[in-house]
Amino acid sequence: MKAVCVYCGSSPGARPVYAQAARAFGQALADAGLALVYGGGRVGLMGTIADAVLDAGGRVIGVIPKLLVDKEVGHTGLTELHVVPDMHQRKKMMADLADAFVAMPGGAGTLEEFFEVYTWAQLGYHRKPVALLNVDAFYDPLIALLRHTVDEGFMRGTYFDALCIDAEPAALLDQLRHYRPPALDKWAPDETE
Ligand code: AMP
């Protein structure tokens, strides 16, 4: 594992715990020698985690669509900043550059990005780990909803189990390192069912 893609809010969130977690996770990535791949902006938690990695001497690769360079205030101090034509190319490039995906707290954009790579894993488009950094139980309601989709027969338990979840950056990175992708893809018959 060389690079981790982090999806997170373009807002700072209502409480300081979120920025603290972004700084801690940035520091943990740099300490582990892992590059950060992210949306390339300077706003919200995105900017906080990028600055934390850079301050700790790590590498940061940003990928931002042309239209958002002003809105999300494209970060000018990154190791690499790729300005791409649109959101689709942003997401594709971020996915290609990273060896693992982590969602920190964020809004609709963060959730959309998380669900895209999570569902791509289910469909077998990639075999990289997908994770939630569950800062201060932020993702508990989402985790409960995902369990509900399994209980109600809309998702295989294997895919719920494949999701890496931890509140602590170092423990989460450890899970990513030891990740084994599920053997099945979504449409293969499951002998255990
Ligand atoms: P948010 O979590 O809504 O603050 O957004 C976090 C990041 O997700 C920002 O970089 C947004 O540009 C990005 N984003 C917003 N909407 C989408 C979308 N539909 N697809 C992919 N990324 C998005």
CSV table of C-alpha atoms and ligand atoms in Angstrom, one decimal:
chain,number,residue,atom,x,y,z
A,1,MET,CA,0.0,0.0,0.0
A,2,LYS,CA,1.5,3.3,-1.1
A,3,ALA,CA,-1.3,5.8,-1.3
A,4,VAL,CA,-4.6,6.2,0.5
A,5,CYS,CA,-7.6,8.2,-0.9
A,6,VAL,CA,-9.5,10.1,1.7
A,7,TYR,CA,-13.0,11.5,1.1
A,8,CYS,CA,-14.1,14.1,3.6
A,9,GLY,CA,-16.2,17.2,4.1
A,10,SER,CA,-15.6,20.4,2.3
A,11,SER,CA,-16.9,21.9,5.5
A,12,PRO,CA,-15.1,21.7,8.9
A,13,GLY,CA,-18.2,20.2,10.7
A,14,ALA,CA,-19.9,21.6,13.8
A,15,ARG,CA,-17.4,20.4,16.4
A,16,PRO,CA,-13.6,20.7,16.7
A,17,VAL,CA,-13.3,16.9,17.1
A,18,TYR,CA,-13.6,16.5,13.3
A,19,ALA,CA,-10.6,18.8,12.5
A,20,GLN,CA,-8.7,17.2,15.3
A,21,ALA,CA,-9.3,13.8,13.7
A,22,ALA,CA,-8.3,15.1,10.2
A,23,ARG,CA,-5.0,16.3,11.6
A,24,ALA,CA,-4.4,13.0,13.5
A,25,PHE,CA,-5.2,11.0,10.4
A,26,GLY,CA,-2.9,13.2,8.2
A,27,GLN,CA,-0.1,12.7,10.7
A,28,ALA,CA,-0.7,8.9,10.8
A,29,LEU,CA,-0.5,8.7,7.0
A,30,ALA,CA,2.7,10.7,6.8
A,31,ASP,CA,4.2,8.6,9.7
A,32,ALA,CA,3.3,5.5,7.8
A,33,GLY,CA,5.0,6.8,4.6
A,34,LEU,CA,1.6,6.7,2.8
A,35,ALA,CA,0.7,9.4,0.3
A,36,LEU,CA,-2.7,11.2,0.6
A,37,VAL,CA,-4.9,11.3,-2.5
A,38,TYR,CA,-7.8,13.7,-2.1
A,39,GLY,CA,-10.0,16.2,-3.8
A,40,GLY,CA,-7.4,18.9,-4.0
A,41,GLY,CA,-9.2,21.7,-2.1
A,42,ARG,CA,-8.2,23.9,0.8
A,43,VAL,CA,-11.6,24.2,2.4
A,44,GLY,CA,-13.0,22.2,5.3
A,45,LEU,CA,-11.6,18.9,6.5
A,46,MET,CA,-10.1,18.5,3.0
A,47,GLY,CA,-7.7,21.3,3.6
A,48,THR,CA,-7.1,20.3,7.2
A,49,ILE,CA,-5.9,16.8,6.3
A,50,ALA,CA,-3.8,18.0,3.4
A,51,ASP,CA,-2.0,20.5,5.6
A,52,ALA,CA,-1.5,17.9,8.3
A,53,VAL,CA,0.2,15.5,5.9
A,54,LEU,CA,2.4,18.2,4.4
A,55,ASP,CA,3.3,19.6,7.8
A,56,ALA,CA,4.4,16.1,8.8
A,57,GLY,CA,6.6,15.8,5.7
A,58,GLY,CA,4.3,13.5,3.7
A,59,ARG,CA,3.1,13.5,0.1
A,60,VAL,CA,-0.2,14.9,-1.0
A,61,ILE,CA,-1.8,14.4,-4.5
A,62,GLY,CA,-4.9,16.5,-5.2
A,63,VAL,CA,-7.3,16.0,-8.0
A,64,ILE,CA,-9.8,18.8,-8.7
A,65,PRO,CA,-12.2,19.6,-11.5
A,66,LYS,CA,-11.6,22.9,-13.3
A,67,LEU,CA,-15.0,24.2,-12.2
A,68,LEU,CA,-14.2,23.7,-8.5
A,69,VAL,CA,-10.7,25.2,-8.4
A,70,ASP,CA,-12.2,28.5,-7.1
A,71,LYS,CA,-15.1,27.1,-5.1
A,72,GLU,CA,-13.0,24.6,-3.1
A,73,VAL,CA,-9.9,26.8,-3.3
A,74,GLY,CA,-7.4,24.6,-5.0
A,75,HIS,CA,-4.5,24.0,-2.7
A,76,THR,CA,-1.3,25.5,-4.2
A,77,GLY,CA,1.2,23.8,-1.8
A,78,LEU,CA,0.6,20.2,-2.7
A,79,THR,CA,3.2,17.7,-3.9
A,80,GLU,CA,1.0,17.2,-7.1
A,81,LEU,CA,-2.2,18.9,-8.1
A,82,HIS,CA,-4.1,17.5,-11.1
A,83,VAL,CA,-6.8,19.8,-12.6
A,84,VAL,CA,-9.2,17.6,-14.5
A,85,PRO,CA,-12.1,18.5,-16.9
A,86,ASP,CA,-15.0,17.2,-14.7
A,87,MET,CA,-16.1,15.3,-11.6
A,88,HIS,CA,-16.1,11.9,-13.4
A,89,GLN,CA,-12.5,12.2,-14.2
A,90,ARG,CA,-11.7,13.4,-10.7
A,91,LYS,CA,-13.3,10.3,-9.2
A,92,LYS,CA,-11.6,8.0,-11.7
A,93,MET,CA,-8.2,9.5,-11.2
A,94,MET,CA,-8.5,9.4,-7.4
A,95,ALA,CA,-9.6,5.8,-7.6
A,96,ASP,CA,-6.7,4.8,-9.9
A,97,LEU,CA,-4.0,6.6,-7.9
A,98,ALA,CA,-5.0,5.1,-4.5
A,99,ASP,CA,-4.5,1.6,-3.0
A,100,ALA,CA,-7.3,2.1,-0.4
A,101,PHE,CA,-10.3,4.4,0.3
A,102,VAL,CA,-11.3,6.0,3.5
A,103,ALA,CA,-14.3,8.2,4.2
A,104,MET,CA,-14.0,10.6,7.1
A,105,PRO,CA,-17.0,12.6,8.3
A,106,GLY,CA,-18.5,14.7,5.5
A,107,GLY,CA,-21.7,15.6,3.7
A,108,ALA,CA,-23.5,14.4,0.5
A,109,GLY,CA,-20.3,14.6,-1.6
A,110,THR,CA,-18.3,12.5,0.8
A,111,LEU,CA,-21.1,9.9,1.0
A,112,GLU,CA,-21.5,9.8,-2.8
A,113,GLU,CA,-17.8,9.2,-3.2
A,114,PHE,CA,-17.8,6.5,-0.5
A,115,PHE,CA,-20.7,4.7,-2.0
A,116,GLU,CA,-19.2,4.7,-5.4
A,117,VAL,CA,-16.0,2.9,-4.4
A,118,TYR,CA,-17.9,0.7,-2.0
A,119,THR,CA,-20.3,-0.5,-4.8
A,120,TRP,CA,-17.5,-0.8,-7.3
A,121,ALA,CA,-15.8,-3.2,-4.8
A,122,GLN,CA,-19.1,-5.3,-4.7
A,123,LEU,CA,-19.2,-5.4,-8.5
A,124,GLY,CA,-15.6,-6.5,-8.7
A,125,TYR,CA,-14.3,-3.4,-10.5
A,126,HIS,CA,-11.5,-3.2,-7.9
A,127,ARG,CA,-10.2,-5.2,-5.0
A,128,LYS,CA,-9.0,-2.4,-2.8
A,129,PRO,CA,-10.1,-1.9,0.8
A,130,VAL,CA,-12.9,0.6,1.6
A,131,ALA,CA,-13.1,2.1,5.1
A,132,LEU,CA,-14.9,4.4,7.4
A,133,LEU,CA,-12.9,6.5,9.9
A,134,ASN,CA,-15.7,6.5,12.5
A,135,VAL,CA,-14.7,9.7,14.3
A,136,ASP,CA,-16.7,10.2,17.5
A,137,ALA,CA,-19.3,7.6,16.2
A,138,PHE,CA,-20.2,9.9,13.3
A,139,TYR,CA,-20.9,6.9,11.0
A,140,ASP,CA,-22.9,4.8,13.5
A,141,PRO,CA,-26.2,5.7,11.8
A,142,LEU,CA,-24.8,4.7,8.4
A,143,ILE,CA,-23.4,1.5,9.8
A,144,ALA,CA,-26.8,0.7,11.3
A,145,LEU,CA,-28.5,1.3,7.9
A,146,LEU,CA,-26.0,-0.9,6.1
A,147,ARG,CA,-26.6,-3.7,8.7
A,148,HIS,CA,-30.4,-3.2,8.1
A,149,THR,CA,-29.8,-3.6,4.3
A,150,VAL,CA,-28.1,-7.0,5.1
A,151,ASP,CA,-30.9,-8.0,7.5
A,152,GLU,CA,-33.5,-7.2,4.9
A,153,GLY,CA,-31.9,-9.2,2.2
A,154,PHE,CA,-30.6,-6.3,0.0
A,155,MET,CA,-26.9,-6.8,0.6
A,156,ARG,CA,-24.7,-9.8,1.3
A,157,GLY,CA,-23.2,-10.0,4.8
A,158,THR,CA,-19.8,-10.6,3.1
A,159,TYR,CA,-19.8,-7.0,1.8
A,160,PHE,CA,-20.8,-5.5,5.1
A,161,ASP,CA,-18.0,-7.5,6.7
A,162,ALA,CA,-15.5,-6.4,4.1
A,163,LEU,CA,-16.0,-2.7,5.1
A,164,CYS,CA,-13.1,-1.6,7.4
A,165,ILE,CA,-14.3,0.5,10.3
A,166,ASP,CA,-12.4,2.1,13.2
A,167,ALA,CA,-12.3,5.3,15.1
A,168,GLU,CA,-8.5,5.4,15.4
A,169,PRO,CA,-6.3,6.3,12.5
A,170,ALA,CA,-3.5,3.8,13.3
A,171,ALA,CA,-5.9,0.9,13.9
A,172,LEU,CA,-7.7,1.7,10.7
A,173,LEU,CA,-4.5,1.7,8.7
A,174,ASP,CA,-3.6,-1.6,10.2
A,175,GLN,CA,-7.0,-3.0,9.0
A,176,LEU,CA,-6.3,-1.7,5.5
A,177,ARG,CA,-2.8,-3.3,5.4
A,178,HIS,CA,-4.3,-6.7,6.4
A,179,TYR,CA,-7.4,-6.5,4.1
A,180,ARG,CA,-8.3,-9.6,2.1
A,181,PRO,CA,-11.0,-8.9,-0.6
A,182,PRO,CA,-14.1,-11.1,-0.5
A,183,ALA,CA,-13.9,-14.0,-2.8
A,184,LEU,CA,-17.3,-13.5,-4.3
A,185,ASP,CA,-18.5,-10.8,-6.7
A,186,LYS,CA,-22.1,-9.6,-6.3
A,187,TRP,CA,-23.5,-11.8,-9.1
A,188,ALA,CA,-21.6,-15.0,-8.3
A,189,PRO,CA,-23.7,-17.7,-6.6
A,190,ASP,CA,-23.0,-17.9,-2.9
A,191,GLU,CA,-22.7,-21.5,-1.6
A,192,THR,CA,-23.3,-20.4,2.0
A,193,GLU,CA,-26.7,-18.9,1.3
B,1,AMP,P1,-19.1,17.4,1.0
B,1,AMP,O1,-19.0,16.1,1.7
B,1,AMP,O2,-20.5,17.5,0.4
B,1,AMP,O3,-18.6,18.6,1.7
B,1,AMP,O4,-18.2,17.2,-0.3
B,1,AMP,C1,-16.9,16.7,-0.2
B,1,AMP,C2,-16.3,16.5,-1.5
B,1,AMP,O5,-17.1,15.7,-2.4
B,1,AMP,C3,-16.1,17.8,-2.3
B,1,AMP,O6,-14.8,17.8,-2.8
B,1,AMP,C4,-17.1,17.8,-3.4
B,1,AMP,O7,-16.6,18.5,-4.5
B,1,AMP,C5,-17.2,16.4,-3.6
B,1,AMP,N1,-18.5,16.1,-4.2
B,1,AMP,C6,-19.7,16.8,-4.1
B,1,AMP,N2,-20.7,16.2,-4.8
B,1,AMP,C7,-20.1,15.2,-5.5
B,1,AMP,C8,-20.6,14.2,-6.4
B,1,AMP,N3,-21.8,14.2,-6.8
B,1,AMP,N4,-19.7,13.2,-6.8
B,1,AMP,C9,-18.5,13.3,-6.4
B,1,AMP,N5,-17.9,14.1,-5.5
B,1,AMP,C10,-18.8,15.1,-5.1
